[in-house]
PDB file of C-alpha atoms and ligand atoms in Angstrom:
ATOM      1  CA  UNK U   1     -15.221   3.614  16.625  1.00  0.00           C
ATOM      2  CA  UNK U   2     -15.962  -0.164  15.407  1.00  0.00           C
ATOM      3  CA  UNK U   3     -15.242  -1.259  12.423  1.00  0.00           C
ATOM      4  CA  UNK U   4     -18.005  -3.709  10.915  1.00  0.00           C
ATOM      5  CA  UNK U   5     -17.551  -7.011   9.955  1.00  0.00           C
ATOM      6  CA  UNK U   6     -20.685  -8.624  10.737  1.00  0.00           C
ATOM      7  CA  UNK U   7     -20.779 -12.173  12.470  1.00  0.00           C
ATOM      8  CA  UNK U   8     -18.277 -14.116  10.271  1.00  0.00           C
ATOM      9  CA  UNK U   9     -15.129 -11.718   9.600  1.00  0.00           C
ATOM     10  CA  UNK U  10     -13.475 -14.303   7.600  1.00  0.00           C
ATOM     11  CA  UNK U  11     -16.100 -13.938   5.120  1.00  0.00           C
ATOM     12  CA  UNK U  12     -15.219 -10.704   4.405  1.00  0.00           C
ATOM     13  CA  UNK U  13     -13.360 -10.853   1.252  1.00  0.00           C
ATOM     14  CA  UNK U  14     -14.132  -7.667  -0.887  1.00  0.00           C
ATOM     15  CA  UNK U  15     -12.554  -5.109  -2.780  1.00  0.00           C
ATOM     16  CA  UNK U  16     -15.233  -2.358  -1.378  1.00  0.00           C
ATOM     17  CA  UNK U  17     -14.877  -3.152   2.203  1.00  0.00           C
ATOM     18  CA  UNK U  18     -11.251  -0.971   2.389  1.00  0.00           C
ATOM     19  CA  UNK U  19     -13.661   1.715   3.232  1.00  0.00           C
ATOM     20  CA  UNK U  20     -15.416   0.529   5.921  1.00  0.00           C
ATOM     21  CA  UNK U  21     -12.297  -0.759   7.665  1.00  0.00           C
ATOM     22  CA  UNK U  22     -10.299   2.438   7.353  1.00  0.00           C
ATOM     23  CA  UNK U  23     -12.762   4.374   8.979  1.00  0.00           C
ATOM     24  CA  UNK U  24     -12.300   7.702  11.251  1.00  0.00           C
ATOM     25  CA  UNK U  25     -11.262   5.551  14.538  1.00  0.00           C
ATOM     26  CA  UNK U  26      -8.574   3.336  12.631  1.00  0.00           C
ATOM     27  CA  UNK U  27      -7.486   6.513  10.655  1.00  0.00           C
ATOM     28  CA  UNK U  28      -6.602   8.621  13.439  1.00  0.00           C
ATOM     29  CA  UNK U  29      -4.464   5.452  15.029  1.00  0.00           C
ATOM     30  CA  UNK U  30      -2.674   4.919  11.302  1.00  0.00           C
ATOM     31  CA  UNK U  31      -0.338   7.437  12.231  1.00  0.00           C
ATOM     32  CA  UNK U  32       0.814   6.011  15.679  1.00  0.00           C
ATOM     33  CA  UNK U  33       1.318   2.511  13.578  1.00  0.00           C
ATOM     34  CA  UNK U  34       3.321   3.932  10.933  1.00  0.00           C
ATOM     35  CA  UNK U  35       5.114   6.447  12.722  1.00  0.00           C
ATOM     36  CA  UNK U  36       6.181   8.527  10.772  1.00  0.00           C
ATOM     37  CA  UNK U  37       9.524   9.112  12.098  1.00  0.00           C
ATOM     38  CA  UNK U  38      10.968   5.639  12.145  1.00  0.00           C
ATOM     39  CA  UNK U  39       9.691   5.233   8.978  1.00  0.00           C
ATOM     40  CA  UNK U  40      11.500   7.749   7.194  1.00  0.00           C
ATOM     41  CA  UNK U  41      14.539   6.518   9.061  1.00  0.00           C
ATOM     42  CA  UNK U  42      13.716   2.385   7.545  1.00  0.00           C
ATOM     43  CA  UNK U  43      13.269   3.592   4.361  1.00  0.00           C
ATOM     44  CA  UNK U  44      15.924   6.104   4.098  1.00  0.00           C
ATOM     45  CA  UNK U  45      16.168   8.159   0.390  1.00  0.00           C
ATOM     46  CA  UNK U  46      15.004   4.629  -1.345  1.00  0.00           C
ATOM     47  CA  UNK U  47      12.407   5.881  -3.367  1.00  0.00           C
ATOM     48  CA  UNK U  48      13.393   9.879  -3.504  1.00  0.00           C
ATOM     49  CA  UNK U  49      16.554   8.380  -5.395  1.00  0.00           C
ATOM     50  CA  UNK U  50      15.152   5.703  -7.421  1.00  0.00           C
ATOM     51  CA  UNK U  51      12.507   8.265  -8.654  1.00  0.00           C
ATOM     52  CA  UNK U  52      15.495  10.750  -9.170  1.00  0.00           C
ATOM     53  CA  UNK U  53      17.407   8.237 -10.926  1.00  0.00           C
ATOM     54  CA  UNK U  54      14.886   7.988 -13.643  1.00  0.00           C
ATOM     55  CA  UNK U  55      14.186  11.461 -14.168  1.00  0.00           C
ATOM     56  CA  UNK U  56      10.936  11.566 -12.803  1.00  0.00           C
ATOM     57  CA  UNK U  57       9.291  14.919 -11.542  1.00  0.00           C
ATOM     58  CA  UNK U  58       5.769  14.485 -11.253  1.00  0.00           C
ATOM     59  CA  UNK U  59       4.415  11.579  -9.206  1.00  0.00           C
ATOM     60  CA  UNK U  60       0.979  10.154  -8.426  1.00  0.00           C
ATOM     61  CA  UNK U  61       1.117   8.661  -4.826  1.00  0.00           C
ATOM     62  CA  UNK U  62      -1.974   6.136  -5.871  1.00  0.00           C
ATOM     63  CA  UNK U  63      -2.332   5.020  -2.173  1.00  0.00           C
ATOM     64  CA  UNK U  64      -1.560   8.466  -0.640  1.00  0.00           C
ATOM     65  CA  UNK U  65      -2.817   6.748   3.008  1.00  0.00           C
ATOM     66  CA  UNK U  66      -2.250   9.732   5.897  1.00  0.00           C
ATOM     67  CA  UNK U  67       0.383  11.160   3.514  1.00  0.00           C
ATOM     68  CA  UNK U  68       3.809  10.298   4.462  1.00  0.00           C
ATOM     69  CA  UNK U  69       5.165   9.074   1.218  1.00  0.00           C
ATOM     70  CA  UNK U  70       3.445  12.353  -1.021  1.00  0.00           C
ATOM     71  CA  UNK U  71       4.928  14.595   2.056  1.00  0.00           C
ATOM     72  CA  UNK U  72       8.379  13.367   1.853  1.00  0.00           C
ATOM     73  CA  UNK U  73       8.306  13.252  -2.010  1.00  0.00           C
ATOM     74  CA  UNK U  74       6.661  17.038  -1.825  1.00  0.00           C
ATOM     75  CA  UNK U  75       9.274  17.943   0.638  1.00  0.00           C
ATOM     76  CA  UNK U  76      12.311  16.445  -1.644  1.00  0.00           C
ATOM     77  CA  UNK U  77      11.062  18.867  -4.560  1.00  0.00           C
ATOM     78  CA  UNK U  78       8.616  16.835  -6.834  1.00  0.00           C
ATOM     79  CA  UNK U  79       5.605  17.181  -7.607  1.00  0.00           C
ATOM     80  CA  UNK U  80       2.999  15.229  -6.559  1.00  0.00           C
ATOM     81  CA  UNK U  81      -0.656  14.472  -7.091  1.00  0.00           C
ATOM     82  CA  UNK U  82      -2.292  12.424  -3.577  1.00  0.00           C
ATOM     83  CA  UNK U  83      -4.785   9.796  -4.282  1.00  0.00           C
ATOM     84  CA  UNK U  84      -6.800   7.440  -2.474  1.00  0.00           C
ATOM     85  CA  UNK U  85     -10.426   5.709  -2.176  1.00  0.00           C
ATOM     86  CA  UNK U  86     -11.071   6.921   1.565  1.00  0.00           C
ATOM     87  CA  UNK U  87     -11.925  10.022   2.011  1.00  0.00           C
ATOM     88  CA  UNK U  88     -11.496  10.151   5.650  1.00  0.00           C
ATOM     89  CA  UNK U  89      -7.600   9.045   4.420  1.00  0.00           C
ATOM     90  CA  UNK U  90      -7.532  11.983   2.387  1.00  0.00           C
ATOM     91  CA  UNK U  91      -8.620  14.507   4.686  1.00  0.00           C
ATOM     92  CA  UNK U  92      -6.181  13.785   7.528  1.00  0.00           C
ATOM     93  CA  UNK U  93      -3.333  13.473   4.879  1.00  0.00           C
ATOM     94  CA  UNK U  94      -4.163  16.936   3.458  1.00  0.00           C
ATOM     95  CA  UNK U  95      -4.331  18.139   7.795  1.00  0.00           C
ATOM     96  CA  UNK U  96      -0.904  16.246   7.970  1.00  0.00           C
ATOM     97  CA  UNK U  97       0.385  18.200   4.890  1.00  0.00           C
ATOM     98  CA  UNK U  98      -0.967  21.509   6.549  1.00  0.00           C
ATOM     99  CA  UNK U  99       0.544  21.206   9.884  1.00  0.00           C
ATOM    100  CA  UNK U 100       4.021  20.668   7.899  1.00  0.00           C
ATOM    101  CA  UNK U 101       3.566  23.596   5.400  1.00  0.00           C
ATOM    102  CA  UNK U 102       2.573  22.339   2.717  1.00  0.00           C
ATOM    103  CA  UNK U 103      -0.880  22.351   0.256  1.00  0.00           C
ATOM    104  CA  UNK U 104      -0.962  18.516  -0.709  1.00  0.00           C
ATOM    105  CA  UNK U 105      -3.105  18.452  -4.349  1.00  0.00           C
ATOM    106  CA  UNK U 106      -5.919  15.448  -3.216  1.00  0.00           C
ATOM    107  CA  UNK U 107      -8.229  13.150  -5.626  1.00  0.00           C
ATOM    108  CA  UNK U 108     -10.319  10.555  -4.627  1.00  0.00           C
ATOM    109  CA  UNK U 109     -10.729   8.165  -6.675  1.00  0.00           C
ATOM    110  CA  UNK U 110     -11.323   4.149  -6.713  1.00  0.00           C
ATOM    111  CA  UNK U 111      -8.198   2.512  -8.451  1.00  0.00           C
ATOM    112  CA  UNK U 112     -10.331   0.675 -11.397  1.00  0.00           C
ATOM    113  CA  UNK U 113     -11.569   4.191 -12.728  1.00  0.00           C
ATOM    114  CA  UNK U 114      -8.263   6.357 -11.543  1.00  0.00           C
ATOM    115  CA  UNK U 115      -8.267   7.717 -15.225  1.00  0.00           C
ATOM    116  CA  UNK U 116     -12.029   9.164 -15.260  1.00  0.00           C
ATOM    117  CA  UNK U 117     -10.752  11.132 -12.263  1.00  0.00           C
ATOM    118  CA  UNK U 118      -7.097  11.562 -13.140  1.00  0.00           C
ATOM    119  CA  UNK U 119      -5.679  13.590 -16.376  1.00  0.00           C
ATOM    120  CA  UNK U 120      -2.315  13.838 -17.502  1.00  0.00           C
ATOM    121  CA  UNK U 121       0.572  12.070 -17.683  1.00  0.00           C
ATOM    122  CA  UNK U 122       2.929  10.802 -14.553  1.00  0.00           C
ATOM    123  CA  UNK U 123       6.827  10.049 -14.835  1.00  0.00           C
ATOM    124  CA  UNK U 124       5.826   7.712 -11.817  1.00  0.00           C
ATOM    125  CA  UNK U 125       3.040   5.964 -10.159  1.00  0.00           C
ATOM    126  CA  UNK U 126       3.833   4.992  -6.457  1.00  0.00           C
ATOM    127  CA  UNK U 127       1.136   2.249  -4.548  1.00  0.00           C
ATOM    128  CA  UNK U 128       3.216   1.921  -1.125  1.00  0.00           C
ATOM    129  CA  UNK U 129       2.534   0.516   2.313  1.00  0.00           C
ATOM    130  CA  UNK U 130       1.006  -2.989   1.236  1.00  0.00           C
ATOM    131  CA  UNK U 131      -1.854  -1.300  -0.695  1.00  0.00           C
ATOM    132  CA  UNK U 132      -3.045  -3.506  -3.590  1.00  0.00           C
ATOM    133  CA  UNK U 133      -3.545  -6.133  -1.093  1.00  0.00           C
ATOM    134  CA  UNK U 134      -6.686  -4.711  -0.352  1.00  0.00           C
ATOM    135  CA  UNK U 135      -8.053  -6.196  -3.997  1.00  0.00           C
ATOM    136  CA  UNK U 136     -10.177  -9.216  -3.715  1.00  0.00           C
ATOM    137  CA  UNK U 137     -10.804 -10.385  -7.300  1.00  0.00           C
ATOM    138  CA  UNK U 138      -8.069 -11.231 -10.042  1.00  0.00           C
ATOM    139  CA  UNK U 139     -10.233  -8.622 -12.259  1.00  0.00           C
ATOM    140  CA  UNK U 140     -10.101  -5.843  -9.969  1.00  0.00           C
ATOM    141  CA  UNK U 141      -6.376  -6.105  -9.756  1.00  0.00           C
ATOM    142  CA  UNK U 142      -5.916  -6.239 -13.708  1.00  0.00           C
ATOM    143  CA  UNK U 143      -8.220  -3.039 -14.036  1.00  0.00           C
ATOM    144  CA  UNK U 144      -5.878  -0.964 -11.039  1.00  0.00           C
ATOM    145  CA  UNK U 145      -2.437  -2.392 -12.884  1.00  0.00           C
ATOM    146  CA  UNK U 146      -3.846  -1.542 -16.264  1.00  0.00           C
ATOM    147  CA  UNK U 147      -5.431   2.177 -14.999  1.00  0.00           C
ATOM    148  CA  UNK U 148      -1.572   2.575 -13.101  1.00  0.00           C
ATOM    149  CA  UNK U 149      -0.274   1.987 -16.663  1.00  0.00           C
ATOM    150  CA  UNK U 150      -2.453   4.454 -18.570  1.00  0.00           C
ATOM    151  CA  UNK U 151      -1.450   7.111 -16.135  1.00  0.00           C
ATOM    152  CA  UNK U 152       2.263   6.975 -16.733  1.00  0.00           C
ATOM    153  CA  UNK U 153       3.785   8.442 -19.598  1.00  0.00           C
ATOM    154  CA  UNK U 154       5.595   5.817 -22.277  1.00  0.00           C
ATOM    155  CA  UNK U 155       8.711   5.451 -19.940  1.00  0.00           C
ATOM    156  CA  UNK U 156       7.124   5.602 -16.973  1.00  0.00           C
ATOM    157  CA  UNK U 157       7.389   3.619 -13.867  1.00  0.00           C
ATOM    158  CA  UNK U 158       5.532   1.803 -11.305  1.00  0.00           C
ATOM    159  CA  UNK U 159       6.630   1.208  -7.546  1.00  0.00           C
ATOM    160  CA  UNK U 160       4.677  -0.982  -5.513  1.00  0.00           C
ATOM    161  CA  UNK U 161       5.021  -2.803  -2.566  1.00  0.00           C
ATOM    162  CA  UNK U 162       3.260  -5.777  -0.303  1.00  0.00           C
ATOM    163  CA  UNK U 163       4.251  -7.829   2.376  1.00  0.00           C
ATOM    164  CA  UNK U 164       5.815 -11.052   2.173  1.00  0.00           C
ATOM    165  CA  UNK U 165       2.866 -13.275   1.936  1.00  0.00           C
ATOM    166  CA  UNK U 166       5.014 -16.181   0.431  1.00  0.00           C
ATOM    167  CA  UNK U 167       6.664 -16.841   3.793  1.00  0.00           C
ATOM    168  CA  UNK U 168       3.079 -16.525   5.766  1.00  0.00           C
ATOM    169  CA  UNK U 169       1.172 -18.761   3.886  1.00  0.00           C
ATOM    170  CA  UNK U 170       4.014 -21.653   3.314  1.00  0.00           C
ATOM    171  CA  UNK U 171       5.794 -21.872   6.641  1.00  0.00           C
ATOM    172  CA  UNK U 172       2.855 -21.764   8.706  1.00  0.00           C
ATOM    173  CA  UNK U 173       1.532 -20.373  11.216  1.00  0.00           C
ATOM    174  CA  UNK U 174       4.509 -20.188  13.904  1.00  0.00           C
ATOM    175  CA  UNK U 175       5.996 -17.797  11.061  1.00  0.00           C
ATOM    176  CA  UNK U 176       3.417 -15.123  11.061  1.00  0.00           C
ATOM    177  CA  UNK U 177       5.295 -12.951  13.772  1.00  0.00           C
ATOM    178  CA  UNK U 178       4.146 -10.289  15.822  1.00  0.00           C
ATOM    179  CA  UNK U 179       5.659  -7.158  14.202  1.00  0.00           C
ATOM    180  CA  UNK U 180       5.886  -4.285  16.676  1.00  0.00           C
ATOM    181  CA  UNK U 181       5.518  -0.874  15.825  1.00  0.00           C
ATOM    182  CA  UNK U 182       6.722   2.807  17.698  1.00  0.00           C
ATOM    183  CA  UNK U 183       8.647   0.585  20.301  1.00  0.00           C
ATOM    184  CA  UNK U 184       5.979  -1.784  21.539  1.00  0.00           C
ATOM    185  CA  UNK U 185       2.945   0.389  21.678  1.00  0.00           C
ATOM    186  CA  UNK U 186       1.073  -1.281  18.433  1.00  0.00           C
ATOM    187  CA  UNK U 187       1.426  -4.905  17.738  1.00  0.00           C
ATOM    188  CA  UNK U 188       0.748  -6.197  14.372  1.00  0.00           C
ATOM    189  CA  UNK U 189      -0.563  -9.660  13.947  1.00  0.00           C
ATOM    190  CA  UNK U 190      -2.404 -11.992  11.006  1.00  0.00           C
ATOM    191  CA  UNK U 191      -5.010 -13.639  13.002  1.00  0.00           C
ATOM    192  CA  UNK U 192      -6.232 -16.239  10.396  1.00  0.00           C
ATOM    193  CA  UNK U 193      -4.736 -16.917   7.068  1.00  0.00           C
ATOM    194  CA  UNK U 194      -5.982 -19.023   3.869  1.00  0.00           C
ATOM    195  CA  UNK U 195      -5.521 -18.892   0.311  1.00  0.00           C
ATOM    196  CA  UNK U 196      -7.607 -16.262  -0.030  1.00  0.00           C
ATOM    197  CA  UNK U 197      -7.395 -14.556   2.847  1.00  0.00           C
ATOM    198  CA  UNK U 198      -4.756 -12.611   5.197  1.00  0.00           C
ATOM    199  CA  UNK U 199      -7.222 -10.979   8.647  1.00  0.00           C
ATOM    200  CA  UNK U 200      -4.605  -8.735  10.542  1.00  0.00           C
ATOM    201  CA  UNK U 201      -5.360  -7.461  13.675  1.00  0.00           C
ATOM    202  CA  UNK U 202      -3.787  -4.357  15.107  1.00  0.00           C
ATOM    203  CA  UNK U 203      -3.508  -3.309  18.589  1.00  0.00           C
ATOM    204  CA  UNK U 204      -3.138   0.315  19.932  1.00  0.00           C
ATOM    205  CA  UNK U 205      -1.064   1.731  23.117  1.00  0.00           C
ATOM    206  CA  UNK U 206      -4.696   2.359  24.268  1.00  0.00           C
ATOM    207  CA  UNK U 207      -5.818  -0.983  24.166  1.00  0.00           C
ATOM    208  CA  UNK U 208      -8.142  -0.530  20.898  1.00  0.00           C
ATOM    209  CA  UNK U 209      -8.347  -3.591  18.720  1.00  0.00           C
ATOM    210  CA  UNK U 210      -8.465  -2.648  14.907  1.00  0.00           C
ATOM    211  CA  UNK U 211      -8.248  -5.560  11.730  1.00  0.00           C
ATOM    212  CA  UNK U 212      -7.811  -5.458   8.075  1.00  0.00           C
ATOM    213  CA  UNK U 213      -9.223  -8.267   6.224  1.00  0.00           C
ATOM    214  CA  UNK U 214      -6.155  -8.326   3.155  1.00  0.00           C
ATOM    215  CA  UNK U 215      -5.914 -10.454  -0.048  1.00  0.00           C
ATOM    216  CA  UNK U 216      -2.306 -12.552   0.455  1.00  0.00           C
ATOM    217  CA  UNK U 217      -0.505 -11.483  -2.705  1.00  0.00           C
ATOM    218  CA  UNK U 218       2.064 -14.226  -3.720  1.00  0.00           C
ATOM    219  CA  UNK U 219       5.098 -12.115  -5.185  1.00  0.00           C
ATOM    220  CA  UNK U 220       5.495 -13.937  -8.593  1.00  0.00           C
ATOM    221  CA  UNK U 221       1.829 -13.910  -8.385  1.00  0.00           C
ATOM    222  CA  UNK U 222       2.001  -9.572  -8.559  1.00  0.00           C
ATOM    223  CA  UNK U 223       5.352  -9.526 -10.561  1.00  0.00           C
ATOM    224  CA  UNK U 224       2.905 -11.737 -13.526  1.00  0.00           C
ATOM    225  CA  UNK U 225      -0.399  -9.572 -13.742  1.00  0.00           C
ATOM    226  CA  UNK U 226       2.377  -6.508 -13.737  1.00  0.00           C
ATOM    227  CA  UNK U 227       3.906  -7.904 -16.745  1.00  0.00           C
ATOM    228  CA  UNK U 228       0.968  -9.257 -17.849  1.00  0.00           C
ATOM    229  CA  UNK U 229      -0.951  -5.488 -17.838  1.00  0.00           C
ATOM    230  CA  UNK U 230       2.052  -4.223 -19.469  1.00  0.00           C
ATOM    231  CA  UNK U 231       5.308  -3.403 -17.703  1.00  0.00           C
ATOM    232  CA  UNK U 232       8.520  -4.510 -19.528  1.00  0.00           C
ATOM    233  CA  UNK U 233      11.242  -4.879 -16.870  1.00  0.00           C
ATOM    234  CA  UNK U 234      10.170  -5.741 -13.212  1.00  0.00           C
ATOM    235  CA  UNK U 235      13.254  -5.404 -10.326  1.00  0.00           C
ATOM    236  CA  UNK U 236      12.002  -7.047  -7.215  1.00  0.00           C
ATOM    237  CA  UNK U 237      13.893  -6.205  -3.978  1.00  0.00           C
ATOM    238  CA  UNK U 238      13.394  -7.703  -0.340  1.00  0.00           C
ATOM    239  CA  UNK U 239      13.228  -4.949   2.157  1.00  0.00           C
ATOM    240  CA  UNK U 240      15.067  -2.551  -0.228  1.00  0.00           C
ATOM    241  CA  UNK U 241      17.792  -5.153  -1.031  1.00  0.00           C
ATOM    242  CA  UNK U 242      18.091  -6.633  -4.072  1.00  0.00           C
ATOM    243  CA  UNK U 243      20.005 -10.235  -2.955  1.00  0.00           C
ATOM    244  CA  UNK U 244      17.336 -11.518  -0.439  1.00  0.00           C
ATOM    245  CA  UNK U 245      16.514 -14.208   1.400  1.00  0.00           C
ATOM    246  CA  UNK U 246      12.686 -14.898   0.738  1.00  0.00           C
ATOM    247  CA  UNK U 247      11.974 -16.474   4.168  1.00  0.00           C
ATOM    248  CA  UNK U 248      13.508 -13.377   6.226  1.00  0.00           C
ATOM    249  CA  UNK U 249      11.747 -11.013   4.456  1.00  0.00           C
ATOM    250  CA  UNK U 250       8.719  -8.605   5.264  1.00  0.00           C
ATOM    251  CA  UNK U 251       7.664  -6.452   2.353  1.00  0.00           C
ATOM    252  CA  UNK U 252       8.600  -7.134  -1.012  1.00  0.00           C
ATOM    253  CA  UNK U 253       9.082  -4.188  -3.493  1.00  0.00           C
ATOM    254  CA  UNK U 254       8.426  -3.581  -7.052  1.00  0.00           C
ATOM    255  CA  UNK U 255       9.605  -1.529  -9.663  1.00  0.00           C
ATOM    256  CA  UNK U 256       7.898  -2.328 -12.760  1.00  0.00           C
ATOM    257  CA  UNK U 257       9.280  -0.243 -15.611  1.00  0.00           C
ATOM    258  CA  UNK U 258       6.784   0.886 -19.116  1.00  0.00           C
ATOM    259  CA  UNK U 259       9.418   0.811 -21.503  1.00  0.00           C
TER     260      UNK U 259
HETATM  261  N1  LIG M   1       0.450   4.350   1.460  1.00  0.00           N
HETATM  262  C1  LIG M   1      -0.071   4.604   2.800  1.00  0.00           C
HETATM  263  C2  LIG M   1       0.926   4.164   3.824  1.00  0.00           C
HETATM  264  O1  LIG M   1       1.873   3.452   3.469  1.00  0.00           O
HETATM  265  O2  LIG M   1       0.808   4.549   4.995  1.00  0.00           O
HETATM  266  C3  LIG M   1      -1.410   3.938   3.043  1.00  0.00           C
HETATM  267  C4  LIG M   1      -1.447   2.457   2.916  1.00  0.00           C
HETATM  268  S1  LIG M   1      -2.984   1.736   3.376  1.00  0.00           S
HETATM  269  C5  LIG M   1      -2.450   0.112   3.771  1.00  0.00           C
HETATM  270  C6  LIG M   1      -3.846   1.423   1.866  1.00  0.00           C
HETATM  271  C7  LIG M   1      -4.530   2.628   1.265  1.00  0.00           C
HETATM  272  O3  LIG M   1      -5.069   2.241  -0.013  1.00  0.00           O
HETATM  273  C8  LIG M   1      -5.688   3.144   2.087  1.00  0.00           C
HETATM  274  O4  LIG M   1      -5.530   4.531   2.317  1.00  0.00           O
HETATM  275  C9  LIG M   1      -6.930   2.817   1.263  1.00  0.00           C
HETATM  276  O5  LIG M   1      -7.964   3.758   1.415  1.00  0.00           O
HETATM  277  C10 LIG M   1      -6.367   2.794  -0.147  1.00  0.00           C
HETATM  278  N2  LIG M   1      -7.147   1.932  -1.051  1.00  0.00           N
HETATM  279  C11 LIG M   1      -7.467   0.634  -0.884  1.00  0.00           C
HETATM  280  N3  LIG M   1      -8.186   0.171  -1.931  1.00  0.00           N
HETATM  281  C12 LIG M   1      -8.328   1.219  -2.787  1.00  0.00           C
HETATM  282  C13 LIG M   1      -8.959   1.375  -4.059  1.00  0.00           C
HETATM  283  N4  LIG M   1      -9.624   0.358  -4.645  1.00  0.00           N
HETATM  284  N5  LIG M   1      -8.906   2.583  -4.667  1.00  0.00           N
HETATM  285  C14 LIG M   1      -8.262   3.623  -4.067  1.00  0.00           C
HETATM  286  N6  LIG M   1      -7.627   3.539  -2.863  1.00  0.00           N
HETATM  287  C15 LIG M   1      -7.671   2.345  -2.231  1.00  0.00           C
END
């Protein structure tokens, strides 16, 4: 299934589009790129014990995806609440949650107006998997920081993530490696980069081509509007380690605490 971005692709630079590009073809491949098992093993019991740490018990997994961060969270005994924008990301992470046992509690809902959709109060709001990224204006990001806020209670927390775009967009292009995925059956590569603009392309073990057309987050850039919205205290760690070196790092993550 194509995805559509028209004649110029690197004129694509909007916050709606995430729904056209995650459509039911690129869906049913997120799975083989994430995999789900060498995921869990990268990430080990990061964020089950940073969420335990605080005292959190309910969680809302903003970015939900094909639901491997709200499965393992669900399966580690909290309580979680799966949201996301696409609802062809929704369904297959409520047929993941199925075929593994479990009933996963689903919202859609567009970040800027989570709290018309969303009611309560969360101990933690998780956005993982280089999610916010997909926000194309400064004023769209403000709106999903400040709605991530509102939903947490007054000591809540917020962990985010996003990739490294410091590294891609100042040491040029010979940095932006290939990342493979499950072995070497999906490659992972930015195809054009800009200020404004970071156009992966993905390709599959069976040959199909998929791209996301991404918003290069600087990370003092994120760790500003998050302080900026709200958050007190902001902890940065490079791939889970908190003394990093910022040019051998891929994903930067964020744990922006309310209090
Ligand atoms: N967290 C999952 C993972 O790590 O596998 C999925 C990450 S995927 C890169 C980004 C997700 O954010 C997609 O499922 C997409 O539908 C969702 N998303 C993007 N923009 C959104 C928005 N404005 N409101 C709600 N969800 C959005």
């Amino acid at each position: 299934m194509e995805q559509k971005f028209g004649d110029n692709p690197v004129e694509v630079r909007d916050t709606e589009h995430y729904k056209d590009e995650y459509n039911e073809g690129f869906v049913d491949k997120w799975d083989e790129l994430i995999n789900w098992d060498s995921r869990a093993e990268s990430e080990g019991n990061f964020f089950i014990d940073a969420l335990r740490q605080r005292g959190a018990k309910k969680i809302l997994d903003v970015s939900t995806g094909t639901g491997f961060n709200a499965v393992r969270l669900v399966e580690a005994g909290f309580q979680v609440t799966c949201v996301d924008g696409s609802a062809e990301m929704l369904a297959k992470a409520f047929d993941n949650g199925w075929d593994r046992g479990h009933i996963l509690r689903v919202v859609q809902a567009d970040w800027r107006w989570l709290n018309r959709d969303i009611h309560g109060k969360y101990d933690a709001v998780i956005c993982l998997g280089n999610s916010l990224t997909h926000l194309f204006k400064e004023r769209d990001r403000r709106k999903a920081l400040a709605e991530f806020y509102a939903a947490l209670r007054h000591d809540g927390v917020l962990i985010l993530d996003q990739r490294n775009y410091d590294a891609i967009l100042d040491e040029g292009f010979s940095s932006k490696h290939k990342h493979y995925y499950c072995g070497d059956t999906v490659s992972a590569e930015p195809e054009y980069v800009d200020d404004g603009l970071a156009r992966f392309r993905y390709e599959f073990s069976d040959n199909s081509v998929y791209h996301l057309n991404m918003f290069p987050l600087r990370k003092d850039y994120t760790r500003n509007l998050m302080h900026e919205v709200g958050f007190q205290k902001i902890t940065t760690y490079g791939d889970f380690d908190p003394n990093y070196d910022p040019s051998n790092v891929d994903f930067y993550l964020h744990i922006a605490e309310k209090y």
